[in-house]
mmCIF file of C-alpha atoms in Angstrom:
data_model
loop_
_atom_site.group_PDB
_atom_site.id
_atom_site.type_symbol
_atom_site.label_atom_id
_atom_site.label_comp_id
_atom_site.label_asym_id
_atom_site.label_seq_id
_atom_site.Cartn_x
_atom_site.Cartn_y
_atom_site.Cartn_z
ATOM 1 C CA MET A 1196 86.795 110.043 195.386
ATOM 2 C CA SER A 1197 90.218 111.292 194.754
ATOM 3 C CA ASN A 1198 91.565 114.111 196.735
ATOM 4 C CA PRO A 1199 91.744 117.443 194.668
ATOM 5 C CA ASP A 1200 94.708 118.618 196.583
ATOM 6 C CA ALA A 1201 96.800 115.654 195.624
ATOM 7 C CA THR A 1202 99.435 116.258 193.102
ATOM 8 C CA GLN A 1203 98.722 114.603 189.819
ATOM 9 C CA ALA A 1204 101.519 113.131 187.572
ATOM 10 C CA PRO A 1205 102.253 115.283 184.591
ATOM 11 C CA ILE A 1206 100.808 114.080 181.298
ATOM 12 C CA GLU A 1207 103.454 113.700 178.636
ATOM 13 C CA VAL A 1208 102.326 115.184 175.296
ATOM 14 C CA PRO A 1209 104.454 114.247 172.247
ATOM 15 C CA VAL A 1210 106.146 117.439 170.834
ATOM 16 C CA PRO A 1211 106.322 117.621 167.054
ATOM 17 C CA ALA A 1212 109.648 117.816 165.335
ATOM 18 C CA THR A 1213 108.674 120.990 163.760
ATOM 19 C CA VAL A 1214 106.482 123.769 164.855
ATOM 20 C CA PRO A 1215 103.491 124.353 162.487
ATOM 21 C CA PRO A 1216 103.309 127.866 161.075
ATOM 22 C CA ASN A 1217 100.797 130.471 162.196
ATOM 23 C CA GLY A 1218 100.688 129.006 165.827
ATOM 24 C CA THR A 1219 98.502 125.900 164.831
ATOM 25 C CA ILE A 1220 98.751 122.825 166.985
ATOM 26 C CA ALA A 1221 100.132 119.770 165.134
ATOM 27 C CA THR A 1222 98.117 116.476 165.568
ATOM 28 C CA SER A 1223 99.665 113.048 165.667
ATOM 29 C CA ASN A 1224 99.333 112.887 161.971
ATOM 30 C CA SER A 1225 101.278 116.099 161.533
ATOM 31 C CA VAL A 1226 103.926 114.721 163.921
ATOM 32 C CA ALA A 1227 104.240 111.582 161.794
ATOM 33 C CA GLU A 1228 104.377 113.694 158.669
ATOM 34 C CA SER A 1229 107.032 115.864 160.353
ATOM 35 C CA GLU A 1230 109.173 112.871 161.016
ATOM 36 C CA SER A 1231 109.123 111.945 157.221
ATOM 37 C CA PRO A 1232 111.651 113.639 155.072
ATOM 38 C CA SER A 1233 110.508 116.680 153.045
ATOM 39 C CA PRO A 1234 110.805 116.712 149.255
ATOM 40 C CA GLY A 1235 113.789 119.151 149.501
ATOM 41 C CA LEU A 1236 115.569 117.181 152.204
ATOM 42 C CA GLU A 1237 117.379 113.838 152.264
ATOM 43 C CA LYS A 1238 117.632 111.944 155.532
ATOM 44 C CA PRO A 1239 120.956 110.037 155.793
ATOM 45 C CA ASP A 1240 121.718 107.075 158.071
ATOM 46 C CA ASN A 1241 122.570 109.388 161.067
ATOM 47 C CA GLY A 1242 119.069 111.005 160.986
ATOM 48 C CA THR A 1243 120.221 114.543 160.236
ATOM 49 C CA PRO A 1244 118.320 116.090 157.380
ATOM 50 C CA LYS A 1245 120.486 117.075 154.512
ATOM 51 C CA LYS A 1246 119.357 119.950 152.171
ATOM 52 C CA VAL A 1247 119.195 119.155 148.453
ATOM 53 C CA VAL A 1248 119.847 122.129 146.091
ATOM 54 C CA VAL A 1249 117.231 122.259 143.324
ATOM 55 C CA LYS A 1250 118.717 123.610 140.176
ATOM 56 C CA GLY A 1251 116.608 125.770 137.867
ATOM 57 C CA LYS A 1252 116.370 125.454 134.087
ATOM 58 C CA LYS A 1253 119.584 126.767 132.393
ATOM 59 C CA ARG A 1254 119.008 129.500 129.949
ATOM 60 C CA ARG A 1255 120.048 128.493 126.466
ATOM 61 C CA LYS A 1256 122.170 130.717 124.279
ATOM 62 C CA VAL A 1257 120.578 132.403 121.301
ATOM 63 C CA MET A 1258 122.312 131.500 117.994
ATOM 64 C CA LYS A 1259 123.716 134.566 116.214
ATOM 65 C CA ASP A 1260 125.065 134.868 112.789
ATOM 66 C CA LEU A 1261 128.205 136.940 112.857
ATOM 67 C CA THR A 1262 127.894 137.685 109.100
ATOM 68 C CA ALA A 1263 124.568 139.294 109.407
ATOM 69 C CA PRO A 1264 124.284 143.005 108.826
ATOM 70 C CA ARG A 1265 124.665 145.342 111.831
ATOM 71 C CA GLN A 1266 121.441 146.499 113.437
ATOM 72 C CA PRO A 1267 120.507 150.034 112.897
ATOM 73 C CA LEU A 1268 120.670 152.538 115.801
ATOM 74 C CA THR A 1269 117.769 154.835 116.675
ATOM 75 C CA GLY A 1270 118.110 158.646 116.698
ATOM 76 C CA TYR A 1271 117.992 158.538 120.597
ATOM 77 C CA VAL A 1272 120.641 155.875 120.879
ATOM 78 C CA ARG A 1273 122.886 157.819 118.630
ATOM 79 C CA PHE A 1274 122.336 160.962 120.802
ATOM 80 C CA LEU A 1275 123.304 158.837 123.920
ATOM 81 C CA ASN A 1276 126.417 157.522 122.156
ATOM 82 C CA ASP A 1277 127.409 161.014 121.087
ATOM 83 C CA ARG A 1278 126.871 162.777 124.436
ATOM 84 C CA ARG A 1279 127.649 160.068 126.969
ATOM 85 C CA GLU A 1280 131.387 160.603 127.042
ATOM 86 C CA HIS A 1281 130.990 164.397 127.256
ATOM 87 C CA ILE A 1282 128.828 164.047 130.292
ATOM 88 C CA ARG A 1283 131.138 161.504 131.900
ATOM 89 C CA ALA A 1284 134.076 163.903 131.328
ATOM 90 C CA GLU A 1285 132.200 166.776 133.082
ATOM 91 C CA ASN A 1286 130.966 164.525 135.885
ATOM 92 C CA PRO A 1287 133.465 161.634 136.310
ATOM 93 C CA ASN A 1288 131.837 160.454 139.683
ATOM 94 C CA MET A 1289 128.282 160.496 138.399
ATOM 95 C CA PRO A 1290 126.687 156.937 138.398
ATOM 96 C CA PHE A 1291 125.698 155.342 135.097
ATOM 97 C CA ALA A 1292 121.927 155.633 135.944
ATOM 98 C CA GLU A 1293 122.247 159.277 136.691
ATOM 99 C CA VAL A 1294 124.210 159.901 133.420
ATOM 100 C CA THR A 1295 121.293 158.124 131.587
ATOM 101 C CA LYS A 1296 118.701 160.357 133.329
ATOM 102 C CA ALA A 1297 120.722 163.450 132.531
ATOM 103 C CA LEU A 1298 120.905 162.508 128.861
ATOM 104 C CA ALA A 1299 117.225 161.775 128.728
ATOM 105 C CA ALA A 1300 116.474 165.105 130.225
ATOM 106 C CA GLU A 1301 118.778 166.841 127.721
ATOM 107 C CA TRP A 1302 117.028 164.928 124.807
ATOM 108 C CA SER A 1303 113.615 165.993 125.957
ATOM 109 C CA VAL A 1304 114.525 169.639 125.757
ATOM 110 C CA LEU A 1305 116.733 169.281 122.565
ATOM 111 C CA PRO A 1306 115.606 171.671 119.758
ATOM 112 C CA GLN A 1307 113.829 169.835 116.950
ATOM 113 C CA GLU A 1308 116.460 170.910 114.326
ATOM 114 C CA GLN A 1309 119.212 169.335 116.505
ATOM 115 C CA LYS A 1310 117.204 166.224 117.039
ATOM 116 C CA GLN A 1311 116.569 165.951 113.326
ATOM 117 C CA GLN A 1312 120.279 165.351 112.755
ATOM 118 C CA TYR A 1313 120.180 162.216 114.716
ATOM 119 C CA LEU A 1314 116.804 161.146 113.410
ATOM 120 C CA THR A 1315 117.944 161.695 109.795
ATOM 121 C CA ALA A 1316 121.242 159.697 110.543
ATOM 122 C CA ALA A 1317 119.010 156.903 112.033
ATOM 123 C CA GLU A 1318 116.779 156.783 109.072
ATOM 124 C CA GLN A 1319 119.802 156.512 106.728
ATOM 125 C CA ASP A 1320 121.190 153.669 108.812
ATOM 126 C CA ARG A 1321 117.802 151.946 108.830
ATOM 127 C CA GLU A 1322 117.727 152.115 105.013
ATOM 128 C CA ARG A 1323 121.308 150.842 104.913
ATOM 129 C CA TYR A 1324 120.356 147.902 107.225
ATOM 130 C CA LEU A 1325 117.219 146.965 105.031
ATOM 131 C CA GLN A 1326 119.398 146.977 101.915
ATOM 132 C CA GLU A 1327 122.069 144.920 103.545
ATOM 133 C CA LEU A 1328 119.534 142.525 105.069
ATOM 134 C CA ALA A 1329 117.873 141.989 101.723
ATOM 135 C CA ALA A 1330 121.245 141.040 100.149
ATOM 136 C CA TYR A 1331 122.137 139.046 103.320
ATOM 137 C CA LYS A 1332 118.933 136.805 102.940
ATOM 138 C CA GLN A 1333 120.056 136.018 99.362
ATOM 139 C CA SER A 1334 123.519 134.896 100.524
ATOM 140 C CA GLU A 1335 124.845 131.449 101.188
ATOM 141 C CA ALA A 1336 125.742 132.476 104.738
ATOM 142 C CA TYR A 1337 122.077 133.080 105.568
ATOM 143 C CA ARG A 1338 120.952 129.717 104.080
ATOM 144 C CA ILE A 1339 123.615 127.873 106.214
ATOM 145 C CA PHE A 1340 122.630 129.922 109.337
ATOM 146 C CA SER A 1341 118.868 129.078 108.738
ATOM 147 C CA GLU A 1342 119.665 125.368 108.483
ATOM 148 C CA GLN A 1343 121.648 125.447 111.689
ATOM 149 C CA GLN A 1344 118.973 127.355 113.458
ATOM 150 C CA GLN A 1345 116.312 124.831 112.351
ATOM 151 C CA THR A 1346 118.498 121.992 113.543
ATOM 152 C CA GLY A 1347 119.130 123.634 116.950
ATOM 153 C CA LYS A 1348 115.264 124.158 117.299
ATOM 154 C CA LYS A 1349 114.503 120.600 116.505
ATOM 155 C CA LEU A 1350 117.162 119.368 119.007
ATOM 156 C CA LYS A 1351 115.725 121.788 121.683
ATOM 157 C CA GLU A 1352 112.164 120.420 121.232
ATOM 158 C CA GLU A 1353 113.472 116.852 121.493
ATOM 159 C CA GLY A 1354 115.368 117.671 124.650
ATOM 160 C CA ASP A 1355 112.364 119.354 126.194
ATOM 161 C CA ASP A 1356 110.116 116.300 125.382
ATOM 162 C CA SER A 1357 112.705 113.822 126.824
ATOM 163 C CA PHE A 1358 113.505 115.690 129.998
ATOM 164 C CA GLN A 1359 111.659 118.216 131.996
ATOM 165 C CA GLY A 1360 113.838 119.545 134.783
ATOM 166 C CA PRO A 1361 112.537 121.269 137.757
ATOM 167 C CA GLU A 1362 111.828 124.978 137.334
ATOM 168 C CA ASN A 1363 113.306 127.585 139.635
ATOM 169 C CA ASN A 1364 110.362 129.804 139.987
ATOM 170 C CA ASP A 1365 112.159 132.032 142.602
ATOM 171 C CA MET A 1366 114.259 133.711 139.988
ATOM 172 C CA ASN A 1367 111.508 134.376 137.411
ATOM 173 C CA GLY A 1368 111.138 137.945 138.620
ATOM 174 C CA TYR A 1369 114.988 138.442 138.093
ATOM 175 C CA ASP A 1370 115.145 136.909 134.588
ATOM 176 C CA ILE A 1371 116.156 140.247 132.995
ATOM 177 C CA PRO A 1372 117.821 140.102 129.605
ATOM 178 C CA ILE A 1373 120.525 142.660 130.665
ATOM 179 C CA PHE A 1374 122.100 140.072 132.920
ATOM 180 C CA THR A 1375 122.539 137.398 130.170
ATOM 181 C CA GLU A 1376 125.985 136.313 129.203
ATOM 182 C CA ASP A 1377 125.574 137.747 125.697
ATOM 183 C CA PHE A 1378 124.768 141.179 127.094
ATOM 184 C CA LEU A 1379 127.748 141.075 129.436
ATOM 185 C CA ASP A 1380 130.002 139.985 126.528
ATOM 186 C CA HIS A 1381 128.497 142.808 124.475
ATOM 187 C CA ASN A 1382 129.317 145.286 127.229
ATOM 188 C CA LYS A 1383 132.923 144.031 127.430
ATOM 189 C CA SER A 1384 133.452 144.401 123.758
ATOM 190 C CA ARG A 1385 131.760 147.867 123.863
ATOM 191 C CA GLU A 1386 134.089 149.043 126.631
ATOM 192 C CA ALA A 1387 137.099 147.650 124.762
ATOM 193 C CA GLU A 1388 135.916 149.468 121.671
ATOM 194 C CA LEU A 1389 135.384 152.712 123.585
ATOM 195 C CA ARG A 1390 138.865 152.510 125.022
ATOM 196 C CA GLN A 1391 140.330 152.016 121.493
ATOM 197 C CA LEU A 1392 138.272 154.916 120.287
ATOM 198 C CA ARG A 1393 139.417 157.177 123.128
ATOM 199 C CA LYS A 1394 142.979 156.330 122.441
ATOM 200 C CA SER A 1395 142.403 156.899 118.675
ATOM 201 C CA ASN A 1396 140.699 160.177 119.413
ATOM 202 C CA THR A 1397 143.616 161.239 121.543
ATOM 203 C CA ASP A 1398 146.073 160.500 118.690
ATOM 204 C CA TYR A 1399 143.909 162.290 116.224
ATOM 205 C CA GLU A 1400 143.728 165.395 118.418
ATOM 206 C CA GLN A 1401 147.526 165.389 118.707
ATOM 207 C CA GLN A 1402 147.779 164.945 114.885
ATOM 208 C CA ASN A 1403 145.378 167.729 114.362
ATOM 209 C CA ALA A 1404 147.220 170.064 116.639
ATOM 210 C CA THR A 1405 150.439 169.352 114.762
ATOM 211 C CA ILE A 1406 148.601 169.825 111.369
ATOM 212 C CA GLN A 1407 147.153 173.200 112.665
ATOM 213 C CA THR A 1408 150.644 174.354 113.560
ATOM 214 C CA TYR A 1409 151.919 173.383 110.232
ATOM 215 C CA ILE A 1410 149.015 175.118 108.498
ATOM 216 C CA SER A 1411 149.548 178.235 110.398
ATOM 217 C CA GLY A 1412 153.176 178.244 109.191
ATOM 218 C CA LEU A 1413 152.014 177.784 105.727
ATOM 219 C CA HIS A 1414 149.538 180.677 106.018
ATOM 220 C CA THR A 1415 152.345 182.852 107.273
ATOM 221 C CA ALA A 1416 154.632 181.807 104.464
ATOM 222 C CA ILE A 1417 151.876 182.330 101.828
ATOM 223 C CA GLU A 1418 151.239 185.856 103.106
ATOM 224 C CA LYS A 1419 154.940 186.674 102.952
ATOM 225 C CA TYR A 1420 155.299 185.358 99.429
ATOM 226 C CA THR A 1421 152.154 187.176 98.347
ATOM 227 C CA ILE A 1422 153.562 190.467 99.575
ATOM 228 C CA GLU A 1423 156.947 189.769 97.782
ATOM 229 C CA THR A 1424 155.175 188.782 94.640
ATOM 230 C CA GLN A 1425 153.164 191.955 94.617
ATOM 231 C CA GLN A 1426 156.362 193.976 95.140
ATOM 232 C CA GLN A 1427 158.104 192.223 92.268
ATOM 233 C CA ARG A 1428 155.015 192.770 90.101
ATOM 234 C CA ASN A 1429 155.185 196.513 90.942
ATOM 235 C CA ASN A 1430 158.878 196.574 90.072
ATOM 236 C CA ASN A 1431 158.371 194.693 86.737
ATOM 237 C CA ASN A 1432 155.611 197.276 85.837
ATOM 238 C CA ALA A 1433 157.896 200.117 86.714
ATOM 239 C CA LEU A 1434 160.662 198.637 84.572
ATOM 240 C CA LYS A 1435 158.418 198.144 81.627
ATOM 241 C CA GLN A 1436 157.235 201.725 81.758
ATOM 242 C CA HIS A 1437 160.863 202.873 82.032
ATOM 243 C CA LEU A 1438 161.744 200.777 78.944
ATOM 244 C CA THR A 1439 158.812 202.240 77.020
ATOM 245 C CA ASN A 1440 160.035 205.773 77.945
ATOM 246 C CA LEU A 1441 163.600 204.913 76.805
ATOM 247 C CA ARG A 1442 162.352 203.596 73.373
ATOM 248 C CA ILE A 1443 160.282 206.780 72.916
ATOM 249 C CA THR A 1444 163.314 208.934 73.884
ATOM 250 C CA PHE A 1445 165.761 207.265 71.553
ATOM 251 C CA ALA A 1446 163.304 207.300 68.649
ATOM 252 C CA ASN A 1447 162.737 210.966 69.018
ATOM 253 C CA VAL A 1448 166.437 211.769 69.234
ATOM 254 C CA LEU A 1449 167.813 209.566 66.517
ATOM 255 C CA SER A 1450 164.960 210.088 63.995
ATOM 256 C CA PRO A 1451 166.432 213.427 62.587
ATOM 257 C CA ILE A 1452 169.832 211.819 61.822
ATOM 258 C CA ASN A 1453 169.966 210.250 58.377
ATOM 259 C CA VAL A 1454 171.862 206.947 58.602
ATOM 260 C CA PRO A 1455 172.679 205.284 55.242
ATOM 261 C CA ASN A 1456 170.642 202.218 54.434
ATOM 262 C CA LEU A 1457 168.431 202.718 57.597
ATOM 263 C CA GLU A 1458 164.949 203.886 57.960
ATOM 264 C CA LYS A 1459 163.925 206.428 60.470
ATOM 265 C CA PRO A 1460 163.291 204.743 63.949
ATOM 266 C CA THR A 1461 159.846 204.434 65.666
ATOM 267 C CA GLN A 1462 158.932 203.165 69.103
ATOM 268 C CA GLU A 1463 158.083 199.817 67.493
ATOM 269 C CA THR A 1464 161.287 199.445 65.413
ATOM 270 C CA ILE A 1465 163.733 201.298 67.767
ATOM 271 C CA ASP A 1466 165.237 197.822 69.054
ATOM 272 C CA THR A 1467 166.184 196.664 65.569
ATOM 273 C CA TYR A 1468 167.366 200.184 64.566
ATOM 274 C CA MET A 1469 169.677 200.311 67.579
ATOM 275 C CA THR A 1470 171.250 196.971 66.549
ATOM 276 C CA LYS A 1471 171.913 198.082 63.009
ATOM 277 C CA LEU A 1472 173.079 201.582 64.186
ATOM 278 C CA LEU A 1473 175.679 199.959 66.478
ATOM 279 C CA ALA A 1474 177.044 197.964 63.557
ATOM 280 C CA PHE A 1475 177.217 201.073 61.343
ATOM 281 C CA VAL A 1476 179.225 203.039 64.020
ATOM 282 C CA LYS A 1477 181.748 200.270 64.470
ATOM 283 C CA GLU A 1478 182.287 200.044 60.786
ATOM 284 C CA ASN A 1479 182.576 203.865 60.297
ATOM 285 C CA PRO A 1480 183.946 205.432 63.381
ATOM 286 C CA GLN A 1481 185.174 208.495 61.624
ATOM 287 C CA SER A 1482 181.991 209.144 59.661
ATOM 288 C CA PRO A 1483 180.189 212.499 60.325
ATOM 289 C CA VAL A 1484 177.045 210.475 60.916
ATOM 290 C CA THR A 1485 178.775 208.542 63.670
ATOM 291 C CA ALA A 1486 179.722 211.913 65.259
ATOM 292 C CA SER A 1487 176.111 213.156 65.117
ATOM 293 C CA VAL A 1488 174.850 209.918 66.748
ATOM 294 C CA ARG A 1489 177.409 210.250 69.461
ATOM 295 C CA LYS A 1490 176.482 213.892 70.199
ATOM 296 C CA ALA A 1491 172.790 213.029 70.172
ATOM 297 C CA VAL A 1492 173.241 210.254 72.703
ATOM 298 C CA ALA A 1493 175.384 212.372 74.871
ATOM 299 C CA ASP A 1494 172.927 215.102 75.031
ATOM 300 C CA LEU A 1495 170.063 212.681 76.083
ATOM 301 C CA ASP A 1496 168.510 213.400 79.507
ATOM 302 C CA LEU A 1497 167.833 209.815 80.697
ATOM 303 C CA GLN A 1498 166.623 210.955 84.049
ATOM 304 C CA ALA A 1499 163.606 212.678 82.705
#
């Protein structure tokens, strides 16, 4: 019988290369399996595992026809485009998400008559799009684009049948359309367009200010000329009345004088009468009729 107090030699247990999960004990089979390379690892000559990067399926770009009509905007999107810059100007440090939330809250309490303006514009834009789309589908550009699209679809199907690459399932939850290259390009073009629109808006505001100053000057000049025109009109009326009074006065004074070969003057004929009377006076300066005419004219009270 062996002595229980005797020190026994330690039993060596093979330790697996990798520790199994959840605290389970690896058997000899698991040890053997752990020594074999995993599917995602390559074992080079020096025995050190080398990680192999597994690439996911690359997203294919969607074909787009640049000649196709522009998609219509909804009333809400029109409201966002109309109010976004105003909100940013008032709150330059507000994040984009907060700006969108503020605009959504503003839209929810917007009166119906103001909403209707955007909705009506959206409906008109939709009708415009349908008309342009119907005309576009009859065009040669649409036929060529459809043929290219069908060809691309066939090539895609043939490529999928000939090669099935490993799928990267880890990123499926993050496959969001807003992170696509097309969306980023669209955002860049929109930002460039907005910068150009802001610059144009500033130029137009300066032009409007100049035009407003010019218009104000025109209004002042028009008011001045209107007053002067009215004054001249009043002067003309006074002169016409004075001329009428002179005709009446001369007709009354000269009608009692009998001038040879001349009829008695009236208000209507006094102008012609005065021309003929002047000729008579020049031809007959010593005539008694001429003396009577001179005396009558000298006695006229033209101030009355």
